[in-house]
Tab-separated table of C-alpha atoms in Angstrom:
chain	number	residue	atom	x	y	z
E	1	MET	CA	114.194	73.106	73.520
E	2	PRO	CA	115.132	75.772	70.922
E	3	LYS	CA	114.738	79.420	71.798
E	4	ARG	CA	111.762	81.186	70.193
E	5	ILE	CA	111.512	84.771	68.920
E	6	LEU	CA	108.192	86.388	68.070
E	7	PHE	CA	108.341	89.496	65.848
E	8	VAL	CA	105.446	91.954	65.996
E	9	PRO	CA	106.050	94.763	63.483
E	10	VAL	CA	103.445	97.310	62.501
E	11	SER	CA	101.938	95.920	59.301
E	12	GLY	CA	99.128	96.650	56.916
E	13	PRO	CA	98.279	97.495	53.294
E	14	GLY	CA	100.679	100.470	53.236
E	15	GLY	CA	104.248	100.685	54.479
E	16	ALA	CA	106.730	97.872	54.869
E	17	GLY	CA	109.745	99.274	56.673
E	18	GLU	CA	108.984	97.685	60.027
E	19	TYR	CA	108.462	94.247	58.508
E	20	TYR	CA	111.668	94.288	56.474
E	21	ARG	CA	113.630	95.613	59.435
E	22	THR	CA	112.446	92.775	61.676
E	23	LEU	CA	112.941	90.304	58.818
E	24	ALA	CA	116.565	91.449	58.621
E	25	ILE	CA	116.963	90.790	62.354
E	26	ALA	CA	115.350	87.365	62.003
E	27	ASN	CA	117.462	86.309	59.023
E	28	ALA	CA	120.709	87.602	60.518
E	29	THR	CA	119.968	85.824	63.806
E	30	LEU	CA	119.210	82.547	62.043
E	31	ALA	CA	122.394	82.828	59.983
E	32	ARG	CA	124.378	82.738	63.216
E	33	TYR	CA	122.043	80.671	65.393
E	34	PRO	CA	120.158	78.316	63.032
E	35	HIS	CA	118.514	76.431	65.903
E	36	VAL	CA	116.431	79.481	66.925
E	37	GLU	CA	112.736	79.403	65.976
E	38	VAL	CA	111.230	82.535	64.403
E	39	HIS	CA	107.565	83.522	64.216
E	40	PHE	CA	105.880	86.679	62.852
E	41	VAL	CA	102.525	88.292	63.550
E	42	LEU	CA	101.261	90.205	60.485
E	43	ASP	CA	98.164	91.828	59.073
E	44	ARG	CA	96.923	89.482	56.346
E	45	HIS	CA	96.222	92.502	54.118
E	46	ALA	CA	99.927	93.379	53.873
E	47	ARG	CA	101.332	92.521	50.439
E	48	TYR	CA	104.298	90.683	51.970
E	49	ALA	CA	102.302	88.710	54.556
E	50	THR	CA	101.809	85.501	52.581
E	51	GLY	CA	105.324	85.530	51.139
E	52	SER	CA	107.231	85.569	54.415
E	53	PRO	CA	109.914	82.860	54.622
E	54	HIS	CA	109.097	82.266	58.274
E	55	ARG	CA	106.150	80.982	60.236
E	56	VAL	CA	103.415	83.611	60.373
E	57	THR	CA	100.200	84.188	62.274
E	58	LEU	CA	97.903	86.296	60.100
E	59	LEU	CA	95.533	88.797	61.672
E	60	ASP	CA	92.479	90.512	60.215
E	61	ASP	CA	93.926	93.905	61.147
E	62	SER	CA	97.166	95.571	62.188
E	63	PRO	CA	98.776	94.096	65.334
E	64	THR	CA	98.384	97.550	66.855
E	65	ARG	CA	94.606	97.414	66.517
E	66	ASP	CA	93.980	93.680	66.966
E	67	SER	CA	95.685	93.522	70.337
E	68	ARG	CA	93.706	90.569	71.676
E	69	ALA	CA	94.835	88.398	68.771
E	70	VAL	CA	98.458	89.342	69.433
E	71	VAL	CA	98.069	88.444	73.105
E	72	ARG	CA	96.595	85.064	72.125
E	73	CYS	CA	99.542	84.454	69.800
E	74	ILE	CA	102.023	85.305	72.555
E	75	GLU	CA	100.254	82.926	74.909
E	76	SER	CA	100.100	80.083	72.370
E	77	THR	CA	103.642	80.336	70.971
E	78	CYS	CA	105.378	80.851	74.351
E	79	PRO	CA	108.272	82.928	72.942
E	80	ASP	CA	111.479	83.597	74.839
E	81	LEU	CA	111.788	87.028	73.221
E	82	VAL	CA	109.228	89.346	71.617
E	83	VAL	CA	110.422	92.152	69.339
E	84	PHE	CA	107.878	94.935	68.792
E	85	ASP	CA	108.674	97.326	65.925
E	86	ASN	CA	106.711	100.594	66.207
E	87	ALA	CA	104.043	98.391	67.770
E	88	GLY	CA	103.251	96.924	71.155
E	89	ARG	CA	100.171	97.717	73.167
E	90	VAL	CA	100.582	97.598	76.933
E	91	ALA	CA	98.495	94.426	77.088
E	92	GLN	CA	100.857	92.765	74.609
E	93	LEU	CA	103.950	93.797	76.547
E	94	ARG	CA	102.362	92.562	79.746
E	95	ALA	CA	101.471	89.230	78.120
E	96	ALA	CA	105.073	88.769	77.004
E	97	ARG	CA	106.389	89.349	80.514
E	98	ARG	CA	103.674	87.180	82.042
E	99	GLY	CA	104.794	84.330	79.788
E	100	GLY	CA	108.419	84.731	80.813
E	101	ALA	CA	109.604	86.409	77.597
E	102	ARG	CA	112.054	89.280	77.272
E	103	ALA	CA	110.776	92.283	75.305
E	104	VAL	CA	112.431	94.685	72.846
E	105	TYR	CA	110.680	97.795	71.557
E	106	ILE	CA	111.929	99.458	68.349
E	107	SER	CA	111.075	103.070	67.505
E	108	SER	CA	112.003	104.846	64.281
E	109	ARG	CA	110.202	108.178	64.625
E	110	TRP	CA	109.518	110.660	67.355
E	111	LYS	CA	105.930	109.598	68.039
E	112	THR	CA	106.843	105.958	68.616
E	113	ARG	CA	109.904	106.946	70.672
E	114	TRP	CA	107.590	108.964	72.896
E	115	LYS	CA	105.312	105.957	73.293
E	116	GLY	CA	108.295	103.819	74.283
E	117	PHE	CA	109.042	106.232	77.124
E	118	ARG	CA	105.589	106.070	78.625
E	119	LEU	CA	105.844	104.623	82.119
E	120	ARG	CA	103.227	101.951	81.570
E	121	ARG	CA	105.265	100.561	78.648
E	122	MET	CA	108.717	101.007	80.178
E	123	ARG	CA	107.890	98.759	83.111
E	124	TRP	CA	107.508	95.750	80.791
E	125	LEU	CA	110.508	96.338	78.507
E	126	ASP	CA	114.066	95.025	78.600
E	127	GLN	CA	115.407	97.156	75.743
E	128	HIS	CA	114.305	100.088	73.581
E	129	TRP	CA	116.156	100.427	70.272
E	130	ILE	CA	116.039	103.894	68.694
E	131	ILE	CA	116.523	103.770	64.909
E	132	GLY	CA	117.993	106.641	62.904
E	133	PRO	CA	121.052	108.892	62.711
E	134	SER	CA	122.238	110.416	65.959
E	135	PHE	CA	121.741	113.973	64.675
E	136	ALA	CA	118.053	113.228	64.044
E	137	ASN	CA	117.560	111.487	67.383
E	138	PRO	CA	118.411	113.885	70.199
E	139	PRO	CA	120.076	112.529	73.353
E	140	LEU	CA	117.810	111.461	76.147
E	141	SER	CA	115.991	114.427	77.626
E	142	ARG	CA	116.091	115.131	81.331
E	143	TYR	CA	112.534	113.835	81.548
E	144	GLU	CA	113.437	110.575	79.746
E	145	SER	CA	116.528	110.125	81.920
E	146	MET	CA	114.466	110.693	85.035
E	147	LYS	CA	112.014	108.014	83.947
E	148	LEU	CA	114.847	105.580	83.317
E	149	ARG	CA	115.905	105.830	86.945
E	150	LEU	CA	112.624	104.141	87.812
E	151	PHE	CA	113.483	101.167	85.578
E	152	PRO	CA	117.240	100.514	85.867
E	153	ARG	CA	116.961	97.177	84.038
E	154	LEU	CA	115.711	98.894	80.848
E	155	ARG	CA	118.474	99.642	78.324
E	156	ILE	CA	118.213	102.293	75.591
E	157	LEU	CA	120.294	101.659	72.471
E	158	GLN	CA	120.866	103.818	69.388
E	159	MET	CA	120.878	101.449	66.418
E	160	GLY	CA	121.435	103.614	63.335
E	161	THR	CA	119.625	101.462	60.795
E	162	LEU	CA	118.952	97.734	60.478
E	163	ALA	CA	119.193	95.900	57.167
E	164	GLU	CA	120.556	92.629	55.915
E	165	PRO	CA	124.237	92.780	54.908
E	166	ALA	CA	124.593	93.684	51.240
E	167	GLY	CA	124.257	90.629	49.022
E	168	ALA	CA	126.776	89.285	46.546
E	169	ALA	CA	127.939	91.438	43.668
E	170	GLN	CA	126.403	88.890	41.296
E	171	VAL	CA	123.016	90.513	41.839
E	172	ILE	CA	124.175	93.385	39.596
E	173	GLU	CA	125.000	90.940	36.820
E	174	ARG	CA	121.745	89.074	37.328
E	175	TYR	CA	119.837	92.099	36.059
E	176	SER	CA	122.423	92.849	33.338
E	177	LEU	CA	123.310	96.155	34.979
E	178	GLN	CA	126.597	98.027	34.788
E	179	ARG	CA	127.980	99.010	38.182
E	180	GLY	CA	127.938	102.766	38.621
E	181	ASN	CA	125.955	103.361	35.449
E	182	TYR	CA	122.352	102.605	36.349
E	183	VAL	CA	119.589	104.380	38.261
E	184	LEU	CA	117.548	102.571	40.904
E	185	CYS	CA	113.979	103.837	41.351
E	186	CYS	CA	112.114	102.390	44.308
E	187	PRO	CA	109.011	104.009	45.834
E	188	GLY	CA	108.913	101.383	48.602
E	189	GLY	CA	105.802	101.474	50.722
E	190	ALA	CA	104.892	97.847	49.937
E	191	GLY	CA	103.285	99.112	46.743
E	192	ARG	CA	100.442	100.923	48.529
E	193	PHE	CA	100.636	104.486	49.737
E	194	GLN	CA	97.898	105.665	52.061
E	195	HIS	CA	99.190	109.247	52.264
E	196	ALA	CA	100.296	109.416	48.608
E	197	PRO	CA	98.264	106.942	46.522
E	198	GLN	CA	99.786	108.279	43.301
E	199	ALA	CA	103.390	107.624	44.411
E	200	ALA	CA	103.972	104.452	42.374
E	201	GLU	CA	102.747	106.136	39.185
E	202	ILE	CA	104.964	109.181	39.820
E	203	PHE	CA	108.052	107.067	40.453
E	204	MET	CA	107.368	104.998	37.343
E	205	ALA	CA	106.931	108.135	35.221
E	206	VAL	CA	110.209	109.474	36.623
E	207	ALA	CA	111.942	106.163	35.845
E	208	ARG	CA	110.778	106.378	32.234
E	209	ARG	CA	111.843	110.002	31.954
E	210	ILE	CA	115.326	109.203	33.275
E	211	ALA	CA	115.690	106.291	30.855
E	212	ARG	CA	114.536	108.466	27.958
E	213	GLU	CA	116.605	111.569	28.705
E	214	SER	CA	119.779	110.294	30.363
E	215	GLY	CA	120.658	107.142	28.478
E	216	CYS	CA	121.297	105.326	31.775
E	217	GLN	CA	119.915	101.914	32.564
E	218	VAL	CA	116.959	102.229	34.934
E	219	LEU	CA	115.784	99.566	37.359
E	220	TYR	CA	112.376	100.053	38.990
E	221	VAL	CA	111.847	97.937	42.106
E	222	GLY	CA	108.303	97.754	43.396
E	223	ALA	CA	104.846	96.417	42.742
E	224	PRO	CA	104.297	96.866	38.989
E	225	VAL	CA	101.882	99.624	38.075
E	226	ASP	CA	101.506	98.482	34.471
E	227	SER	CA	102.871	96.021	31.947
E	228	GLU	CA	103.902	98.547	29.310
E	229	ASN	CA	106.928	97.416	27.333
E	230	ASP	CA	109.548	100.149	27.629
E	231	SER	CA	113.209	100.672	28.442
E	232	VAL	CA	112.716	100.476	32.220
E	233	LEU	CA	113.545	97.137	33.819
E	234	LYS	CA	110.726	96.388	36.293
E	235	VAL	CA	111.198	94.010	39.205
E	236	PRO	CA	108.311	93.568	41.683
E	237	PHE	CA	110.524	92.561	44.589
E	238	VAL	CA	114.127	91.822	45.501
E	239	PRO	CA	115.345	90.429	48.836
E	240	ASN	CA	116.631	93.027	51.262
E	241	ALA	CA	120.260	91.888	50.976
E	242	ASP	CA	120.112	92.193	47.179
E	243	LEU	CA	118.429	95.590	47.442
E	244	MET	CA	121.292	96.805	49.642
E	245	ALA	CA	123.791	95.697	46.990
E	246	LEU	CA	121.781	97.423	44.265
E	247	LEU	CA	121.616	100.652	46.290
E	248	GLY	CA	125.343	100.731	46.852
E	249	ALA	CA	126.287	100.050	43.232
E	250	ALA	CA	123.873	102.484	41.554
E	251	ARG	CA	124.937	105.766	40.023
E	252	LEU	CA	121.832	107.305	41.565
E	253	CYS	CA	118.916	106.119	43.689
E	254	VAL	CA	115.476	107.705	43.479
E	255	ILE	CA	113.652	106.582	46.614
E	256	ASN	CA	111.235	107.492	49.388
E	257	GLY	CA	112.088	109.002	52.761
E	258	GLY	CA	111.284	106.038	54.985
E	259	SER	CA	113.395	103.172	56.299
E	260	LEU	CA	114.759	102.631	52.804
E	261	LEU	CA	116.453	106.029	52.898
E	262	LEU	CA	118.240	105.182	56.151
E	263	GLN	CA	119.366	101.856	54.708
E	264	ALA	CA	120.619	103.657	51.599
E	265	MET	CA	122.691	106.015	53.752
E	266	ALA	CA	124.370	103.021	55.389
E	267	GLN	CA	125.295	101.848	51.863
E	268	ARG	CA	126.635	105.347	51.056
E	269	ALA	CA	124.207	105.537	48.142
E	270	ILE	CA	123.688	108.780	46.211
E	271	CYS	CA	120.023	109.609	46.605
E	272	VAL	CA	117.204	111.854	45.551
E	273	ALA	CA	114.340	111.352	47.992
E	274	ALA	CA	110.682	112.336	48.053
E	275	PRO	CA	108.224	111.747	50.911
E	276	ILE	CA	105.380	109.250	50.635
E	277	ALA	CA	104.258	109.382	54.292
E	278	GLY	CA	103.692	112.036	56.913
E	279	ASP	CA	106.804	111.299	58.977
E	280	GLN	CA	109.196	111.447	56.002
E	281	PRO	CA	109.545	115.177	55.137
E	282	ALA	CA	111.422	115.908	58.376
E	283	ARG	CA	113.837	113.013	57.837
E	284	ILE	CA	114.490	114.068	54.243
E	285	ALA	CA	115.018	117.702	55.241
E	286	SER	CA	117.432	116.724	58.002
E	287	LEU	CA	119.613	114.665	55.647
E	288	ALA	CA	119.433	117.283	52.892
E	289	GLN	CA	120.589	120.001	55.308
E	290	ARG	CA	123.688	117.911	56.008
E	291	GLY	CA	124.416	117.607	52.305
E	292	ALA	CA	123.843	113.845	52.284
E	293	ILE	CA	120.912	113.707	49.835
E	294	VAL	CA	118.936	115.848	47.417
E	295	ALA	CA	115.360	116.487	48.539
E	296	ALA	CA	112.455	116.606	46.076
E	297	ASP	CA	108.704	116.969	46.172
E	298	LEU	CA	106.534	114.038	45.194
E	299	THR	CA	105.846	115.322	41.685
E	300	GLY	CA	107.216	114.187	38.369
E	301	ASP	CA	108.724	117.590	37.635
E	302	SER	CA	110.483	117.930	40.993
E	303	LEU	CA	111.671	114.345	41.394
E	304	GLY	CA	112.586	113.822	37.752
E	305	GLY	CA	114.240	117.222	37.422
E	306	ALA	CA	116.361	116.709	40.536
E	307	ALA	CA	117.421	113.229	39.412
E	308	LEU	CA	118.424	114.331	35.911
E	309	ALA	CA	120.327	117.354	37.231
E	310	LEU	CA	122.271	115.169	39.630
E	311	LEU	CA	123.033	112.569	36.982
E	312	SER	CA	124.743	115.220	34.869
E	313	ASP	CA	126.730	116.738	37.765
E	314	ASP	CA	129.677	114.507	38.683
E	315	ALA	CA	130.989	116.976	41.293
E	316	ALA	CA	127.638	117.104	43.091
E	317	ARG	CA	127.462	113.334	43.251
E	318	ARG	CA	130.971	113.181	44.692
E	319	ARG	CA	129.999	115.715	47.366
E	320	LEU	CA	126.945	113.690	48.317
E	321	HIS	CA	128.968	110.498	48.507
E	322	ALA	CA	131.578	112.190	50.715
E	323	SER	CA	128.841	113.466	53.040
E	324	THR	CA	127.556	109.941	53.680
E	325	ALA	CA	130.880	108.770	55.147
E	326	GLY	CA	130.287	107.651	58.725
E	327	LEU	CA	126.796	109.124	58.684
E	328	LEU	CA	124.870	105.981	59.519
E	329	GLU	CA	125.847	102.414	60.317
E	330	ASN	CA	124.025	99.202	59.613
E	331	ALA	CA	123.808	97.922	63.178
E	332	ILE	CA	122.480	94.464	62.285
E	333	ASP	CA	125.449	92.655	63.864
E	334	ARG	CA	124.928	94.596	67.074
E	335	ALA	CA	121.233	93.758	67.012
E	336	VAL	CA	122.002	90.049	66.668
E	337	ALA	CA	124.442	90.277	69.575
E	338	GLU	CA	121.740	91.884	71.741
E	339	VAL	CA	119.235	89.196	70.738
E	340	ALA	CA	121.760	86.504	71.632
E	341	SER	CA	122.386	88.142	74.988
E	342	LEU	CA	118.683	88.389	75.787
E	343	LEU	CA	118.218	84.732	74.855
E	344	ALA	CA	121.412	83.627	76.611
E	345	LEU	CA	122.590	81.888	73.432
């Protein structure tokens, strides 16, 4: 009987980082172990929910809130491994263990890390993966280390970031772009922004301003906000592997401060970043302080001005690129190895 993995990322109308991170794990695992069966649990209101390439159970709410439905899914699918990304109620973790499954918890911000170190969650977990650069994720505190002594089987792993390996260079040609001479604008957020509902419009206005004032090609990746015919190439969606290739080959990336920013750092992309969610300002500030990115406010003047200034400053771009060296790794191969170990593949 093939091994089964159930992925339970936080999902909903806004935000997509958790889904695309777990999708990267699923796709990378299947590339190496094609006999594994993959299943997702998603909020049906998420824009990506009906387009997933894998089997999906759709919920009427976020897996965090509709815990009973998640438990029923765990009981009916009988997975060998459940991967919770910034999600995982105690009842869900308990159901996984009760069914004989191993459990991985992924945290990408301080609040979810703290939840992963609560005793009532730790007792059900096999691994806790902490996402993000080491300088933004402090070593285990004395209190966390003390708790770990109570659960010696639980492993804590720093994972940097998780994304699909960059796709083929042909993706650049597919969009008729010139390597190193285009700007990628991507607000992310699955096209909906609960904390910044105007984000897509701001990013699109910035994309048009850059195209108008710099002469560079501009590619906007995200849910279209209009159908106006202009010089900006608009693409609603690109697969994660292709997006990684586009990030790495761009002259400049204008993006948000979520998971996409961490993935961009692993590609050594030159970035201007603005926050679209409450947890992003701290991440942006931390990277900006290390000289790895340029921080901007979520306004057309700030974001557009910073992007245009950087486009015209070759020395500044070189400094940013140098600062990204060794800053963050794409740990997807390590993640697949851990999955294989947990499943005894």
